[in-house]
XYZ file of C-alpha atoms in Angstrom:
363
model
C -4.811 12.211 7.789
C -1.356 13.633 6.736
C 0.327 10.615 8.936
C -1.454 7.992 6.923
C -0.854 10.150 3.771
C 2.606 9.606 4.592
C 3.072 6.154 5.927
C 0.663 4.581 2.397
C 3.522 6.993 0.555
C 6.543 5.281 2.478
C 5.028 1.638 1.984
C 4.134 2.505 -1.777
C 7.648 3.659 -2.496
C 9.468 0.956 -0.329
C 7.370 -1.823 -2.369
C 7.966 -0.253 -5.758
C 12.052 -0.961 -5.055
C 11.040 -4.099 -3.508
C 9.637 -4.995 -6.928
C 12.776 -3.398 -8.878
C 15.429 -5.006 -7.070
C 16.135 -8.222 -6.512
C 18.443 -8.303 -3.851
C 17.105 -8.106 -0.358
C 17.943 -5.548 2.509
C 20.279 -8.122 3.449
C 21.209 -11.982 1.801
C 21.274 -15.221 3.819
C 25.388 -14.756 3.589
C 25.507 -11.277 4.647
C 26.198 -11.024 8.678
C 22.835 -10.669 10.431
C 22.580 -6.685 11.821
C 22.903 -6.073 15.252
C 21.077 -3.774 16.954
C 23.022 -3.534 20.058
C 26.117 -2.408 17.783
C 24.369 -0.471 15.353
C 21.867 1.140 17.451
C 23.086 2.088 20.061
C 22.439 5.480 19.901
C 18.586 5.132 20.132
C 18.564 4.233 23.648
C 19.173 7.525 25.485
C 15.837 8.584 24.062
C 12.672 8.070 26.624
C 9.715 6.630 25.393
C 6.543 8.868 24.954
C 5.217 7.957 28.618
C 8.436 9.155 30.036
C 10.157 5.752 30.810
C 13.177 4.673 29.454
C 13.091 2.454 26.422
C 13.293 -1.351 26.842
C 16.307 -2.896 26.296
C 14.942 -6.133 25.200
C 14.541 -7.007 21.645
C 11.291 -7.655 19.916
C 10.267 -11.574 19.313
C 8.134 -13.678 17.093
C 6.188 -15.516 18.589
C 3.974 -16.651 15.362
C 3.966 -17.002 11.995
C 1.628 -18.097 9.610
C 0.658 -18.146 5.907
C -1.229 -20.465 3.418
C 0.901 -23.380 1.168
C -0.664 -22.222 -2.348
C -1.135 -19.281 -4.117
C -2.892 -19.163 -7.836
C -2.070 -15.907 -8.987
C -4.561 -15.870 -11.744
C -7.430 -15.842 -9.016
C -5.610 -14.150 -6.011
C -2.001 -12.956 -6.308
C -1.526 -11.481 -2.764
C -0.355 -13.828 0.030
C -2.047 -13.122 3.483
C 0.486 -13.130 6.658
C -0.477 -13.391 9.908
C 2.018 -12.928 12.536
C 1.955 -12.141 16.599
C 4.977 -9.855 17.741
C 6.585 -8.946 21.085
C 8.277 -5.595 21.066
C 8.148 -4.162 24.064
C 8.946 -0.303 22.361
C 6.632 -1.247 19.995
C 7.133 -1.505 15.990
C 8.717 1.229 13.842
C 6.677 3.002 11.440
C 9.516 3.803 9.073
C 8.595 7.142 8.060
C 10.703 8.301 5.157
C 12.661 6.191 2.280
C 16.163 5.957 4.478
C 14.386 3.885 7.461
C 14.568 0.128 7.561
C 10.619 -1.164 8.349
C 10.103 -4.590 9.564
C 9.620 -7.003 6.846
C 9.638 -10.580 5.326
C 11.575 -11.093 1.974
C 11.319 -14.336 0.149
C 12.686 -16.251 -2.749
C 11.274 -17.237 -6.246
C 12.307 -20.520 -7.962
C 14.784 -18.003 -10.294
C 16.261 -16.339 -7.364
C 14.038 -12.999 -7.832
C 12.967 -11.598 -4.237
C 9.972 -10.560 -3.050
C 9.545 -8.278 -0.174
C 6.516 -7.687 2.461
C 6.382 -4.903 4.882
C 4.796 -4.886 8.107
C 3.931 -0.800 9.723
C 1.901 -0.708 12.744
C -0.217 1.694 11.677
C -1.820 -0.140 8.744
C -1.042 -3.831 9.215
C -1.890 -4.131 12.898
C -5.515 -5.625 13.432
C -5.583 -6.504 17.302
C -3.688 -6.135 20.188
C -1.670 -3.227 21.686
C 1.966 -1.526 20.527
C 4.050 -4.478 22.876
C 1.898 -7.257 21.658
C -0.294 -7.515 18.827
C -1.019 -9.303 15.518
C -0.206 -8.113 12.512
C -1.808 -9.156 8.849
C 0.276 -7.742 5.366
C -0.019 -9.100 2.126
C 3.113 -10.539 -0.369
C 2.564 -9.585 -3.433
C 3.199 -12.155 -6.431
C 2.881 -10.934 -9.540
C 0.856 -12.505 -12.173
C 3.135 -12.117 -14.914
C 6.917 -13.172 -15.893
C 7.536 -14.776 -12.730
C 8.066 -18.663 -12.598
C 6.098 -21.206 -11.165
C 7.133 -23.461 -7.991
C 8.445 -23.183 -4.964
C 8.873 -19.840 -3.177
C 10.553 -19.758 -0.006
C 10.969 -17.518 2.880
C 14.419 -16.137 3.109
C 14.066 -13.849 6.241
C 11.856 -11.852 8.708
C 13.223 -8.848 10.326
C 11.278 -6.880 13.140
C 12.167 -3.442 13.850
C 11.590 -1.273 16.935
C 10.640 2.167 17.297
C 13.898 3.078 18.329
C 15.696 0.795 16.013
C 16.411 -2.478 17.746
C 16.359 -5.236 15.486
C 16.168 -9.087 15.477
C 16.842 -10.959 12.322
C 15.251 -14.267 11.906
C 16.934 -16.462 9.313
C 14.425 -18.538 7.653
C 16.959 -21.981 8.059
C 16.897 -21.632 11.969
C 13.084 -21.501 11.611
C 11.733 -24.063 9.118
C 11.158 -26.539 12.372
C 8.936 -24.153 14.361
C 7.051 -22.735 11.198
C 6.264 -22.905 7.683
C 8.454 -21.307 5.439
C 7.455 -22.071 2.301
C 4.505 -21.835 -0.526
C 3.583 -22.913 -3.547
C 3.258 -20.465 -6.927
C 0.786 -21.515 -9.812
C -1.105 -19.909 -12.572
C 1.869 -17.472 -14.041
C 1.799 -16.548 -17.649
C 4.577 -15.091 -19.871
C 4.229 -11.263 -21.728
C 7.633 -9.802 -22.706
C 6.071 -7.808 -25.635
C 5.955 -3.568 -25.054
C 2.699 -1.772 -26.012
C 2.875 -0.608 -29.915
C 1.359 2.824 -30.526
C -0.327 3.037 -34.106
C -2.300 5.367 -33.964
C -3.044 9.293 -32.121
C -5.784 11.686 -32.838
C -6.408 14.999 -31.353
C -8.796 17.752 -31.977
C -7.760 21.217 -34.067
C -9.223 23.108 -31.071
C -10.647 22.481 -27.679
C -13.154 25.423 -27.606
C -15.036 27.202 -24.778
C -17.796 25.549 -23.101
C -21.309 26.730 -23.576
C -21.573 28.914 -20.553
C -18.640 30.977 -21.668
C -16.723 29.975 -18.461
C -14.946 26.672 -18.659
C -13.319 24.482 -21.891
C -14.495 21.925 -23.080
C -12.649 18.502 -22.400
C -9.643 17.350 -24.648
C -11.037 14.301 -26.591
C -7.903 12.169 -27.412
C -8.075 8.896 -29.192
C -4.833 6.335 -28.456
C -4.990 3.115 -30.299
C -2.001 0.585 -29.858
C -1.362 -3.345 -30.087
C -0.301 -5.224 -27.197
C 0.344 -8.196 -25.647
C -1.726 -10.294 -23.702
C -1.538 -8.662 -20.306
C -3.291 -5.436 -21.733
C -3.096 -2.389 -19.814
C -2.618 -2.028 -16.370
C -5.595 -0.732 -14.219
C -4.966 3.032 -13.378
C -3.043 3.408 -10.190
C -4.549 6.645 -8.460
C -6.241 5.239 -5.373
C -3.853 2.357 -4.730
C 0.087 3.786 -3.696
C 1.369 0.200 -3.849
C 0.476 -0.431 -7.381
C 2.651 0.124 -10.455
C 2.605 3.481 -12.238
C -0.560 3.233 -15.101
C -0.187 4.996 -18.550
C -0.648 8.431 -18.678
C -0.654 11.445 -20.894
C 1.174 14.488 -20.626
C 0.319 17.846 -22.409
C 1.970 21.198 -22.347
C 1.329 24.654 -23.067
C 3.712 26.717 -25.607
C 2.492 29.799 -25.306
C 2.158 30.808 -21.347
C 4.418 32.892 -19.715
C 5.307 29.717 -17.460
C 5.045 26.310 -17.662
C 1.785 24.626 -17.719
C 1.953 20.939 -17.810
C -1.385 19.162 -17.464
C -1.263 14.694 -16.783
C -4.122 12.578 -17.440
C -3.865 8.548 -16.315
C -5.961 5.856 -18.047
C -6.444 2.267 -18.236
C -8.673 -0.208 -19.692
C -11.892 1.499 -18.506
C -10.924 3.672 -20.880
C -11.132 1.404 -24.112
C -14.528 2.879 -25.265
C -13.781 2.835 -29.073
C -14.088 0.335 -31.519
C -10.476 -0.940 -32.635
C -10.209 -0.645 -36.782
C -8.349 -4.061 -36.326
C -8.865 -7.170 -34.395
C -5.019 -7.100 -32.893
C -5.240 -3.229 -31.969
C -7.084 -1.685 -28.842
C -8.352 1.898 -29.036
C -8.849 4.420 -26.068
C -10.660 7.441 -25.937
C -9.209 10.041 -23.462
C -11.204 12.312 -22.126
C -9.163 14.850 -20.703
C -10.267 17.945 -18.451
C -8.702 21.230 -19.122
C -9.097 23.743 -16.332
C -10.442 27.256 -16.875
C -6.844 28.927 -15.907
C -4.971 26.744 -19.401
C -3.562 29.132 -21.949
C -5.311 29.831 -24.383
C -2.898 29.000 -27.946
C -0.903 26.343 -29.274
C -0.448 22.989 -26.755
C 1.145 19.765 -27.752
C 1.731 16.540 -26.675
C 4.845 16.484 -23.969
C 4.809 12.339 -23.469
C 2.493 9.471 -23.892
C 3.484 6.290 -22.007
C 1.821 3.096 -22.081
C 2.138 0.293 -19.712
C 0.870 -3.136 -19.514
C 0.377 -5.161 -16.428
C 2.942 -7.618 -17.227
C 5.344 -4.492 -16.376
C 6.300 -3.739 -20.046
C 6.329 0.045 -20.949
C 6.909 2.147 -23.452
C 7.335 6.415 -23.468
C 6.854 8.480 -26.123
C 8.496 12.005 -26.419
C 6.750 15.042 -28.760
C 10.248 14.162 -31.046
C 8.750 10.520 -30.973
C 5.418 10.967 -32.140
C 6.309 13.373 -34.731
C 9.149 10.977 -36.153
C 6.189 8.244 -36.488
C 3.774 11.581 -38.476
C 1.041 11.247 -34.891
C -0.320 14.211 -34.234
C 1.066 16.147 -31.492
C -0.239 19.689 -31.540
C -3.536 21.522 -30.595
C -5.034 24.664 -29.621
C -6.957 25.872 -26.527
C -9.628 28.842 -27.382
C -9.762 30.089 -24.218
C -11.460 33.800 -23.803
C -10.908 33.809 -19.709
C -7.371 34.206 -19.965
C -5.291 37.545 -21.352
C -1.847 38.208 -21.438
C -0.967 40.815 -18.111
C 2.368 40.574 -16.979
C 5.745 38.392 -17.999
C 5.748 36.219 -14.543
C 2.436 33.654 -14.078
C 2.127 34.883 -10.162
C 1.284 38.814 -11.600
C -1.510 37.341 -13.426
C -3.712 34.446 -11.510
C -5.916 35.160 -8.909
C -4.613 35.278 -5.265
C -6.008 32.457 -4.081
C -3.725 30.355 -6.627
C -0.351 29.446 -5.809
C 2.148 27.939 -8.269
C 5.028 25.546 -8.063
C 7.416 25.942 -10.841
C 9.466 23.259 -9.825
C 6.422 20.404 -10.598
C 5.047 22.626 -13.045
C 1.528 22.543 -10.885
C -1.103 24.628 -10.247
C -2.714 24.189 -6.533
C -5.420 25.682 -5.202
C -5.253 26.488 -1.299
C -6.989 23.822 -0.231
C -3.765 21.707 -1.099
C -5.627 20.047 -4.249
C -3.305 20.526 -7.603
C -3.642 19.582 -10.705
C -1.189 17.052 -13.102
C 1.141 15.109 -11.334
């Protein structure tokens, strides 16, 4: 479960500065890499059965993908490709390791980057031969219409051979481009107008647990609206979120809460301005005292953002500052470990409270 924790991490992360930068790993004028130069140090390593590792490079053998893509009904491009490697494909654990990968071309020069990792994107076959399905990404918003073409592939092996496959040398055995319809155009940030918070968030009626912070967030924005919440999918953009601090405990105690649309429950007091009700859980160890509001960013899903700092919403007169009534919680010591129960553990670096089962809470 950790591996696949991991490898979803390293494929979220590597498309994230796929989508951030345009420039590929490497440009149709850069010299193609060579992994007989560059690699050469893999190959004293045996493979996991004991052999030694192949010395041939891994080949395409196909490549296929469909001519059209409307990105207001489906935005994600389906790949299918077959692939000889005979050490199999790298996994590309980590940020620093190259993964095998297609990168394309919008009509503005933009590029767009797919990745292909064994363990997710392989649907038949074995490690030396199999097919692999991944997804290209388009997004829906503030990218042009028109052509989109297929700059490179690049397979990697599991000990770092690689074979570059310039798109120009392969336009007569396969397809190599598609069509892009359907975008729309939102350059306009989220506005906040409007914050409300609570005096108090009290105890609950058993005497045990808080009751949740009720937050209401209303803002105007453009017409992508917000973007759904991203917990659940690690490729997906960041969502909006909310973060509230403590100013009273003895360490820091930094709680975040995510939302999206689902969370638009409350009638806007205009027709341009949306209104969402947050309803955020405070756990039984928060401080009791004064808390405030440490950032509030909103994002839409045309990829337009804005952050708020406690300095920003007070310069704008939104409310920033509540209290917790919390009766569980005493002052005992001047360090947070003398006081919570053993089975808590704290990382002051995030500012997170964990319990041992490896579940925290914020971040």
């Amino acid at each position: 479960m950790r591996a696949a924790h991991a490898l979803l991490a390293a494929t979220a992360m590597l498309a994230l500065l796929a989508s951030a930068h345009a420039e590929p790993f490497f440009s149709s004028s850069d010299e193609a890499p060579h992994a007989e130069e560059d690699h050469e140090e893999f190959y004293s390593q045996p493979l996991e059965d004991g052999l030694p590792p192949s010395p041939d490079p891994p080949r395409l053998l196909e490549l296929a993908f469909a001519d059209r893509v409307d990105v207001q009904h489906n935005s994600a491009l389906s790949i299918r490709m077959v692939v000889v490697a005979p050490n199999g494909l790298h996994e590309a654990y980590g940020y620093n390791n190259i993964p095998s990968q297609l990168n394309f071309i919008a009509p503005d020069g933009r590029g767009l980057q797919a990745f292909v990792l064994p363990g997710i994107n392989q649907i038949e076959g074995v490690d030396t031969r199999a097919t692999y399905v991944t997804d290209l990404h388009v997004p829906q918003w503030n990218f042009p219409d028109g052509e989109y073409r297929l700059q490179y592939v690049l397979i990697v092996d599991r000990y770092g051979k690689q074979t570059y496959f310039d798109a120009n040398t392969m336009s007569s055995s396969y397809s190599t481009r598609f069509l892009v319809t359907g975008q729309r155009v939102d350059t306009e940030a989220p506005l906040l107008t409007y914050v409300m918070l609570p005096r108090a968030v009290p105890m609950g009626g058993d005497g045990k647990t808080l009751e949740p912070l009720l937050m209401d967030v209303c803002f105007k924005s453009g017409p992508a609206g917000l973007i759904p919440n991203a917990n659940g999918d690690l490729q997906a953009p960041s969502s909006s979120f909310v973060q509230v601090e403590s100013q009273n405990a003895p360490a820091p105690q930094v709680l975040t809460h995510h939302f999206d649309p689902s969370d638009v429950t409350v009638a806007p007091a205009k027709p341009d301005v949306t209104c969402a009700r947050l309803n955020i859980t405070m756990p039984h160890y928060a401080w009791p005292g004064a808390w405030r509001v440490r950032l509030l960013r909103l994002c839409d899903a045309a990829g337009n953002d804005a952050l708020w700092s406690t300095a920003d919403l007070q310069k704008y007169r939104f409310e920033t500052h509540f209290y917790v009534e919390n009766f569980n919680q005493t002052y005992l010591a001047f360090d947070l470990f003398d006081y919570l129960p053993s089975h808590k553990l704290v990382d002051d670096y995030y500012y997170d409270y964990y319990e041992d089962d490896g579940y925290g809470y914020g971040y």
